[in-house]
XYZ file of C-alpha atoms in Angstrom:
568
model
C 31.789 7.541 -30.168
C 35.330 7.132 -28.980
C 36.006 5.595 -25.584
C 37.293 8.748 -24.205
C 38.566 8.045 -20.661
C 40.241 11.340 -19.877
C 37.190 13.545 -19.122
C 37.070 14.321 -15.424
C 33.512 15.640 -15.214
C 30.733 12.964 -15.265
C 28.224 13.930 -18.036
C 25.753 11.183 -17.789
C 25.275 7.625 -18.605
C 28.060 5.329 -17.383
C 30.122 8.353 -16.421
C 27.772 9.131 -13.633
C 28.668 8.024 -9.999
C 32.231 6.814 -10.643
C 33.797 4.214 -8.436
C 36.184 5.912 -6.087
C 39.734 5.060 -6.875
C 41.144 8.618 -6.569
C 41.633 8.647 -10.398
C 38.398 9.359 -12.469
C 40.193 8.468 -15.718
C 41.088 4.932 -14.331
C 37.414 4.640 -13.093
C 36.170 5.242 -16.522
C 38.759 3.014 -18.048
C 37.915 0.116 -15.761
C 34.288 0.593 -16.145
C 34.441 0.378 -19.986
C 36.614 -2.726 -19.661
C 34.018 -4.565 -17.645
C 31.100 -3.315 -19.644
C 32.800 -4.619 -22.696
C 32.713 -8.093 -21.065
C 29.003 -7.707 -21.219
C 29.068 -7.298 -25.013
C 28.731 -3.551 -24.910
C 30.659 -1.262 -27.382
C 31.126 2.371 -27.760
C 27.782 2.875 -29.441
C 25.990 1.309 -26.566
C 27.759 3.360 -24.015
C 26.858 6.588 -25.755
C 23.172 5.914 -25.004
C 21.368 7.305 -21.803
C 21.057 4.653 -19.146
C 17.751 3.630 -17.795
C 17.828 1.564 -14.614
C 15.039 -0.856 -14.211
C 14.112 -1.898 -10.580
C 13.210 -5.598 -10.803
C 11.243 -7.067 -7.931
C 10.471 -10.425 -9.349
C 10.988 -13.372 -6.893
C 9.652 -16.803 -6.590
C 8.503 -15.727 -3.000
C 6.471 -13.018 -4.616
C 3.905 -14.958 -6.595
C 2.003 -11.869 -7.685
C 5.120 -10.837 -9.743
C 5.060 -14.211 -11.635
C 4.880 -12.440 -15.080
C 7.278 -9.582 -14.262
C 10.040 -11.080 -16.502
C 7.782 -10.488 -19.469
C 6.937 -7.067 -18.397
C 10.715 -6.414 -17.844
C 11.305 -7.465 -21.399
C 8.575 -5.135 -22.679
C 10.071 -2.184 -20.691
C 13.498 -2.936 -22.041
C 12.196 -2.947 -25.602
C 10.574 0.423 -25.071
C 13.860 1.874 -23.718
C 15.839 0.575 -26.693
C 13.205 1.859 -29.214
C 13.594 5.301 -27.682
C 17.414 5.212 -28.006
C 18.209 4.299 -24.331
C 20.172 1.447 -22.806
C 18.061 -0.582 -20.216
C 19.967 -1.957 -17.146
C 17.844 -4.021 -14.820
C 18.897 -4.306 -11.161
C 17.353 -6.651 -8.548
C 15.930 -5.224 -5.269
C 14.511 -7.119 -2.329
C 10.872 -8.256 -3.072
C 8.136 -8.118 -0.440
C 5.632 -10.867 -1.063
C 2.822 -10.352 1.505
C 1.877 -13.992 1.949
C 5.178 -15.595 2.240
C 7.109 -13.288 4.692
C 7.245 -13.273 8.539
C 6.023 -11.412 10.575
C 4.898 -8.835 7.882
C 6.118 -7.151 4.950
C 5.515 -3.882 6.594
C 8.467 -4.418 8.818
C 10.759 -4.399 5.682
C 9.222 -1.662 3.614
C 11.542 0.885 4.845
C 14.470 -1.480 4.476
C 13.544 -1.973 0.773
C 13.054 1.756 0.331
C 16.595 2.320 1.812
C 18.115 -0.375 -0.504
C 16.336 0.958 -3.638
C 17.448 4.575 -2.852
C 21.065 3.499 -2.476
C 21.020 1.536 -5.566
C 19.505 4.450 -7.507
C 22.108 6.841 -6.152
C 25.155 4.530 -6.210
C 24.787 3.065 -9.753
C 25.079 4.977 -13.023
C 21.610 5.552 -14.351
C 19.986 8.673 -15.858
C 16.459 7.608 -15.039
C 14.739 4.623 -13.344
C 11.622 2.525 -14.073
C 10.113 1.233 -10.802
C 8.541 -2.243 -11.361
C 6.444 -3.395 -8.470
C 2.882 -4.616 -7.473
C 2.560 -6.620 -4.247
C 1.615 -4.322 -1.466
C 4.786 -2.911 0.073
C 6.983 -2.850 -3.122
C 5.243 0.130 -4.645
C 5.410 2.530 -1.621
C 8.938 1.371 -0.936
C 9.923 2.246 -4.490
C 8.046 5.572 -4.380
C 9.754 6.468 -1.132
C 13.228 5.722 -2.631
C 12.377 7.671 -5.806
C 11.251 10.683 -3.791
C 14.479 10.742 -1.752
C 16.749 9.921 -4.731
C 14.880 12.497 -7.070
C 16.230 11.301 -10.390
C 13.761 11.043 -13.352
C 11.560 8.080 -12.365
C 8.434 6.397 -13.589
C 6.432 3.558 -11.802
C 4.807 0.495 -13.409
C 2.829 -2.189 -11.483
C 2.492 -5.735 -12.649
C -1.395 -5.313 -12.451
C -4.262 -7.228 -10.964
C -5.135 -10.911 -11.366
C -8.288 -12.109 -13.340
C -10.961 -13.691 -11.271
C -11.815 -17.326 -10.654
C -15.186 -19.173 -10.323
C -16.587 -21.777 -7.871
C -19.999 -23.342 -8.419
C -21.101 -20.501 -10.529
C -19.917 -17.786 -8.049
C -17.176 -15.411 -9.197
C -14.173 -15.283 -6.789
C -11.184 -13.292 -6.364
C -8.280 -12.652 -3.850
C -8.517 -11.703 -1.184
C -11.721 -10.344 0.165
C -13.389 -13.626 -0.920
C -10.467 -15.438 0.800
C -11.520 -13.824 4.104
C -15.302 -14.511 3.547
C -14.988 -18.022 2.569
C -12.569 -18.651 5.518
C -15.126 -17.091 7.749
C -17.818 -19.387 6.342
C -15.505 -22.499 6.899
C -14.978 -21.471 10.508
C -18.750 -21.052 10.877
C -19.146 -24.698 9.396
C -20.802 -23.454 6.265
C -18.142 -24.989 4.090
C -16.535 -28.398 4.631
C -12.970 -29.489 3.998
C -13.595 -30.531 0.530
C -15.384 -27.377 -0.455
C -12.957 -25.007 0.989
C -10.106 -26.884 -0.875
C -11.984 -26.292 -4.152
C -12.453 -22.625 -3.340
C -8.811 -22.287 -2.511
C -7.807 -23.354 -6.064
C -9.973 -20.556 -7.526
C -9.148 -17.529 -5.515
C -5.786 -16.748 -7.305
C -6.259 -18.098 -10.754
C -3.601 -16.044 -12.691
C -0.443 -14.005 -12.097
C -0.935 -10.513 -10.749
C -1.963 -8.753 -7.519
C -5.177 -9.099 -5.615
C -8.021 -8.107 -7.949
C -10.111 -6.385 -5.251
C -9.366 -2.909 -3.957
C -6.727 -4.032 -1.499
C -3.524 -2.219 -0.981
C -1.884 -3.304 -4.213
C -4.793 -2.175 -6.276
C -5.163 0.877 -4.215
C -1.597 1.859 -4.707
C -1.567 1.076 -8.450
C -4.652 3.272 -8.961
C -3.272 6.030 -6.663
C -0.139 6.198 -8.748
C -2.183 7.537 -11.564
C -3.829 10.234 -9.422
C -0.313 11.152 -8.127
C 0.863 11.431 -11.844
C 3.785 8.883 -11.430
C 2.569 6.276 -13.993
C 0.972 6.364 -17.452
C -2.773 6.547 -17.708
C -4.532 3.156 -17.353
C -1.328 1.547 -16.007
C -2.827 1.105 -12.563
C -5.528 -1.326 -13.592
C -4.727 -3.274 -16.716
C -4.735 -6.926 -15.826
C -1.383 -8.616 -15.338
C -1.974 -11.204 -18.053
C -3.337 -8.781 -20.673
C -1.557 -7.579 -23.812
C -2.288 -3.987 -22.711
C -0.038 -4.513 -19.657
C 2.823 -5.447 -22.133
C 2.066 -2.407 -24.361
C 2.113 -0.234 -21.196
C 5.569 -1.709 -20.425
C 6.944 -0.559 -23.775
C 5.296 2.809 -23.424
C 6.778 3.205 -19.943
C 10.320 2.277 -21.271
C 9.991 4.842 -23.970
C 8.815 7.484 -21.695
C 11.634 6.835 -19.303
C 14.119 7.861 -22.049
C 12.140 11.058 -22.699
C 12.223 11.968 -19.056
C 15.979 12.149 -19.133
C 15.868 14.842 -21.864
C 13.277 16.753 -20.028
C 14.965 16.219 -16.596
C 11.411 15.570 -15.039
C 11.833 14.537 -11.573
C 9.567 13.138 -8.729
C 9.925 16.327 -6.673
C 8.156 18.203 -9.655
C 5.280 15.731 -9.728
C 4.828 14.718 -6.075
C 3.556 18.116 -4.710
C 0.986 18.795 -2.052
C -1.552 19.331 -4.789
C -0.805 15.923 -6.295
C -1.148 14.330 -2.794
C -4.435 16.135 -2.492
C -5.569 14.401 -5.788
C -4.331 11.058 -4.346
C -6.447 11.530 -1.164
C -9.506 12.357 -3.155
C -8.983 9.271 -5.294
C -8.388 6.993 -2.279
C -11.730 8.137 -0.815
C -13.638 7.656 -4.127
C -12.059 4.098 -4.368
C -12.820 3.349 -0.704
C -9.238 2.184 -0.882
C -7.049 0.464 1.565
C -6.371 2.059 4.765
C -2.787 1.056 4.364
C -2.553 3.703 1.716
C -2.817 6.318 4.468
C 0.473 5.136 5.984
C 2.279 4.824 2.692
C 1.224 8.181 1.175
C 2.018 9.909 4.505
C 5.587 8.271 4.308
C 6.109 9.199 0.608
C 4.961 12.768 1.314
C 7.347 13.199 4.374
C 10.283 12.132 2.181
C 9.674 15.372 0.296
C 9.013 17.580 3.242
C 5.333 17.468 2.892
C 3.294 16.869 6.025
C 0.078 14.885 5.651
C -1.866 14.097 8.855
C -5.004 12.062 9.448
C -7.180 15.187 9.255
C -6.018 15.686 5.694
C -7.352 12.203 4.782
C -10.426 12.746 6.784
C -11.248 16.045 5.064
C -10.713 14.540 1.617
C -13.063 11.611 2.481
C -15.800 14.025 4.048
C -16.336 15.560 0.612
C -15.784 12.652 -1.658
C -18.315 9.909 -2.132
C -17.431 6.290 -3.056
C -17.774 6.007 -6.926
C -16.123 2.610 -7.702
C -18.148 -0.642 -7.124
C -15.263 -2.861 -6.088
C -14.774 -5.173 -3.105
C -14.563 -4.991 -0.269
C -16.682 -1.900 -0.154
C -18.550 -2.823 -3.349
C -19.348 -6.119 -5.215
C -16.974 -6.226 -8.233
C -13.275 -6.516 -9.250
C -10.418 -4.580 -10.765
C -10.726 -6.000 -14.345
C -14.259 -4.650 -14.319
C -12.983 -1.179 -13.189
C -10.416 -1.318 -15.952
C -13.029 -2.239 -18.682
C -15.347 0.594 -17.450
C -12.555 3.127 -18.099
C -10.243 2.686 -15.213
C -8.549 5.702 -13.498
C -8.925 8.201 -16.299
C -12.721 7.732 -16.193
C -12.716 7.968 -12.394
C -10.534 11.080 -12.453
C -12.829 12.689 -15.004
C -15.727 12.136 -12.744
C -13.808 13.686 -9.827
C -12.670 16.640 -11.975
C -14.328 19.279 -9.755
C -12.561 18.040 -6.732
C -9.116 17.766 -8.183
C -6.106 20.134 -8.522
C -5.754 20.573 -12.214
C -2.276 22.273 -12.473
C -0.399 19.279 -10.944
C 2.347 17.935 -13.431
C 2.173 14.315 -14.362
C 4.752 11.776 -15.695
C 3.329 12.296 -19.229
C 4.668 15.904 -19.266
C 1.066 17.224 -19.227
C -0.806 18.648 -16.276
C -3.722 16.789 -14.828
C -6.006 19.531 -16.174
C -4.659 18.880 -19.624
C -5.410 15.195 -19.372
C -8.831 15.706 -17.870
C -9.825 17.845 -20.797
C -9.366 15.021 -23.278
C -10.562 12.097 -21.081
C -14.182 10.860 -21.562
C -16.699 10.861 -18.679
C -18.274 7.577 -17.431
C -20.327 5.902 -20.184
C -23.966 5.017 -19.644
C -23.433 1.307 -20.617
C -21.569 0.666 -17.297
C -22.304 1.238 -13.676
C -18.947 0.157 -12.233
C -17.754 3.857 -11.991
C -20.437 6.050 -10.674
C -20.890 9.858 -10.788
C -20.852 12.261 -8.069
C -24.563 12.727 -8.458
C -25.136 8.936 -8.220
C -22.434 7.522 -5.947
C -22.177 4.007 -4.722
C -21.930 5.186 -1.199
C -21.938 8.653 0.497
C -18.876 10.630 1.402
C -16.901 9.321 4.502
C -15.324 6.079 3.277
C -12.329 6.639 5.527
C -12.696 8.234 8.908
C -10.096 9.547 11.218
C -10.688 8.934 14.843
C -9.314 10.400 18.036
C -10.158 10.224 21.723
C -8.794 9.033 24.985
C -7.944 5.480 23.691
C -5.869 6.855 20.856
C -4.829 10.523 21.523
C -2.639 10.718 18.192
C -5.375 9.152 16.136
C -6.719 6.048 14.634
C -8.645 5.167 11.335
C -11.620 3.192 10.339
C -12.790 2.131 6.806
C -16.341 3.182 7.316
C -17.471 1.970 3.840
C -16.564 -1.651 4.676
C -17.944 -1.519 8.292
C -21.393 -2.528 9.630
C -23.754 0.373 9.882
C -25.232 -0.770 13.167
C -21.887 -0.907 14.832
C -20.744 2.580 13.902
C -21.910 3.921 17.086
C -21.384 1.295 19.753
C -20.421 0.881 23.472
C -19.087 -2.445 24.575
C -17.039 -4.466 27.048
C -13.379 -4.822 26.266
C -11.925 -8.254 25.776
C -8.136 -7.822 25.685
C -5.499 -9.865 23.870
C -1.822 -9.191 24.449
C -0.474 -10.543 21.245
C -1.209 -12.619 18.099
C -0.094 -15.720 20.152
C -2.697 -14.660 22.823
C -5.408 -14.496 20.209
C -4.456 -17.907 19.002
C -4.381 -19.300 22.478
C -7.519 -17.822 23.990
C -9.938 -16.538 21.362
C -12.115 -19.747 21.649
C -11.697 -19.933 25.437
C -15.350 -20.316 26.609
C -14.512 -18.723 30.006
C -14.148 -15.313 28.135
C -17.841 -15.457 27.481
C -17.332 -13.340 24.275
C -20.660 -11.808 22.999
C -21.349 -9.979 19.722
C -21.603 -6.768 21.713
C -18.075 -7.027 23.225
C -15.071 -5.145 21.711
C -12.032 -7.256 20.927
C -8.816 -5.297 21.592
C -5.446 -6.418 20.331
C -2.332 -4.642 21.370
C 1.408 -5.060 20.909
C 1.061 -5.200 17.008
C 2.037 -1.668 16.358
C 5.218 -0.596 14.353
C 7.734 -0.833 17.107
C 6.291 -3.913 18.734
C 6.166 -6.385 15.830
C 6.200 -4.361 12.597
C 2.547 -3.591 12.410
C 1.187 -6.849 10.849
C -2.199 -7.031 9.048
C -3.859 -8.503 12.126
C -6.307 -5.891 13.238
C -9.250 -7.742 11.715
C -9.244 -10.328 14.598
C -11.236 -13.368 13.598
C -14.820 -13.812 14.839
C -14.837 -16.431 17.596
C -16.134 -19.757 16.167
C -19.026 -20.081 18.494
C -20.283 -16.739 17.228
C -19.421 -17.505 13.583
C -21.606 -20.534 13.836
C -24.471 -18.374 15.034
C -24.212 -16.240 11.953
C -22.176 -13.323 13.542
C -19.968 -11.842 10.868
C -18.860 -8.654 12.352
C -17.778 -7.172 15.787
C -15.997 -4.008 16.837
C -12.260 -4.735 16.865
C -9.575 -2.387 17.948
C -5.731 -2.472 17.648
C -2.482 -0.589 17.163
C -1.917 -2.625 13.901
C -3.244 -2.734 10.299
C -5.476 -4.827 8.313
C -5.308 -6.031 4.798
C -7.011 -3.718 2.254
C -8.951 -6.690 1.135
C -10.476 -7.155 4.706
C -13.780 -5.691 5.864
C -15.673 -5.101 9.082
C -15.884 -2.527 11.840
C -12.171 -2.445 12.594
C -10.388 0.440 14.209
C -6.677 0.572 13.054
C -3.395 2.327 13.200
C -4.034 3.375 16.730
C -1.399 5.863 18.056
C 0.502 5.881 20.283
C 0.832 2.062 20.125
C 1.091 0.094 23.280
C 4.838 -0.514 22.800
C 5.328 3.191 23.049
C 3.093 3.662 26.080
C -0.188 4.493 24.482
C -3.348 4.267 26.370
C -4.151 1.028 24.737
C -1.616 -0.480 26.932
C -3.781 0.329 29.956
C -7.099 -1.278 28.800
C -8.256 -4.165 31.024
C -10.922 -6.861 30.419
C -14.383 -5.561 31.217
C -13.450 -1.896 30.559
C -15.993 0.170 28.510
C -15.067 1.406 25.161
C -17.170 3.721 23.039
C -16.916 4.041 19.246
C -18.757 7.002 17.474
C -17.616 7.072 13.858
C -19.847 10.103 13.081
C -18.348 12.002 15.771
C -14.791 10.753 14.980
C -14.311 9.398 18.533
C -12.906 6.335 20.140
C -12.868 6.535 23.860
C -11.757 4.393 26.774
C -14.468 4.981 29.471
C -12.145 4.800 32.412
C -11.434 7.379 35.089
C -8.155 9.345 34.549
C -7.166 8.564 38.169
C -7.551 4.868 37.580
C -5.484 5.184 34.335
C -2.698 6.790 36.226
C -2.686 4.138 38.707
C -2.478 1.553 35.992
C 0.218 3.496 34.297
C 2.329 3.516 37.403
C 1.907 -0.217 37.791
C 2.681 -1.044 34.123
C 5.925 -2.957 33.723
C 8.755 -1.330 31.692
C 8.402 -1.516 27.888
C 10.029 -4.652 26.402
C 13.608 -4.477 25.164
C 14.038 -4.162 21.371
C 15.409 -7.190 19.377
C 19.027 -7.927 19.956
C 20.564 -7.063 16.635
C 20.204 -6.316 12.962
C 17.395 -4.577 10.951
C 14.714 -5.505 13.458
C 16.584 -3.678 16.388
C 17.016 -0.628 14.153
C 13.389 -0.687 13.031
C 12.119 -1.049 16.639
C 14.267 1.788 17.932
C 13.662 4.277 15.119
C 10.329 3.605 13.489
C 7.792 6.508 13.670
C 4.143 5.889 14.646
C 1.399 5.153 12.080
C 0.140 8.625 11.998
C 3.628 9.794 10.760
C 3.876 7.043 8.038
C 5.865 4.556 9.993
C 9.075 5.556 8.279
C 12.336 5.616 10.154
C 12.810 8.808 12.070
C 16.134 9.677 10.330
C 14.748 9.174 6.830
């Protein structure tokens, strides 16, 4: 290749998206000069460019092994004749970010979209894993719409304590509840703590990271088995190489996210989410990704998919096992094969084949395993995720019925109201509240506009009840809970209190009725009394003074619309 700098039309590679100097020839000339400083020559610059979105960070411990995965992807790109160029994006580590990574999902999506569209690349590999990195990257890819392929870091392996298998983070919550109930002492809980996250990777239960990794396969945006291979496995590295090779092929095929992410592929994702009894957070994320493509998903779409899809995967928190078991049993290809009659076969996948073409060659569940069940012999009946509506949340709410207590699915109780997370911390153990197991704990002001929608909806069981063996109560909020959590928890209530929803009007002692079978959550207070309360309610709080948090508070949509920014 000659370093031709006279062409005015960008043709691909580093001639894409030229820096604006008013002289395209100068832009190309300068670009090649600085690329030469990186050791690149004309032969390198003749290759198609594959950007690799790198979300490694010391603050995102789940991504500890991402550098090795990055090297594997680069090797695949080079083997296929491409030139890999990694770029760093903000990394959203769930455990080390305040107040919640959800507040920054849209910011990361904006950043990744702008990097994809501002820098020269012919295709992009999206490396993610921890909860919000994957949906942020998919939202960005949907909007940028250049050839893109996703790859997650994969789940951790499990640990062990006194002969009991442990894993993050359903067991984290269970063990912490036992500690609060005086069933574990300080030394024992410290021993447990060292075993919950024994390797690199994301939570190895069906939390949000595992759910999104698996759902990527159902959407068709990642290679088969890429959603579940353990982070520390050699298979994960081989998937990295294959992903790099495939990214180069996508350029020649000009296969874009808009061709893969169709209403039919989202249908497949919703069916899969139900069969996994996956994280309720995926409802918000899938809704946001779809809306970037002009596809409207509402809570009833999720509800209808769950109504006809039983739970097939025996994984915590709805089941008893872990992601490495799911992978060994066949992973997503086996699950999708079992769901074949419920899926749309004509959807295109990142492999270039349709879902139907892949289903035709995949094997059904093997008799030696019972991790992945069949439609005729499910782990749990249909209805893992239920959409609720009613006078408390007119625009809807959700409950993960598969992880709830059957005896609380139809329940009427006295509301005990908390105004904020600080209020929970200050008053949950207050004996004057006289909290009983039949009460309904209500937490408001944790919705998207209020505080970024933290994973705080699974309000802790008060210690005096935990010591009596109480492990679940009905809890209601306008926030989220971790996909690793469990219990009878009503989430994503809309409108939220900070946008004037009825949850802002609930008072201590009001009766609330939950009827999961009927899909209802109602505040049993006379409408005239609610109007009186509404008139006496103080003005909504002012948004933050500046920066991203102000923009977010002013422009974020409600949970039922995906909690994206309204202008995106």
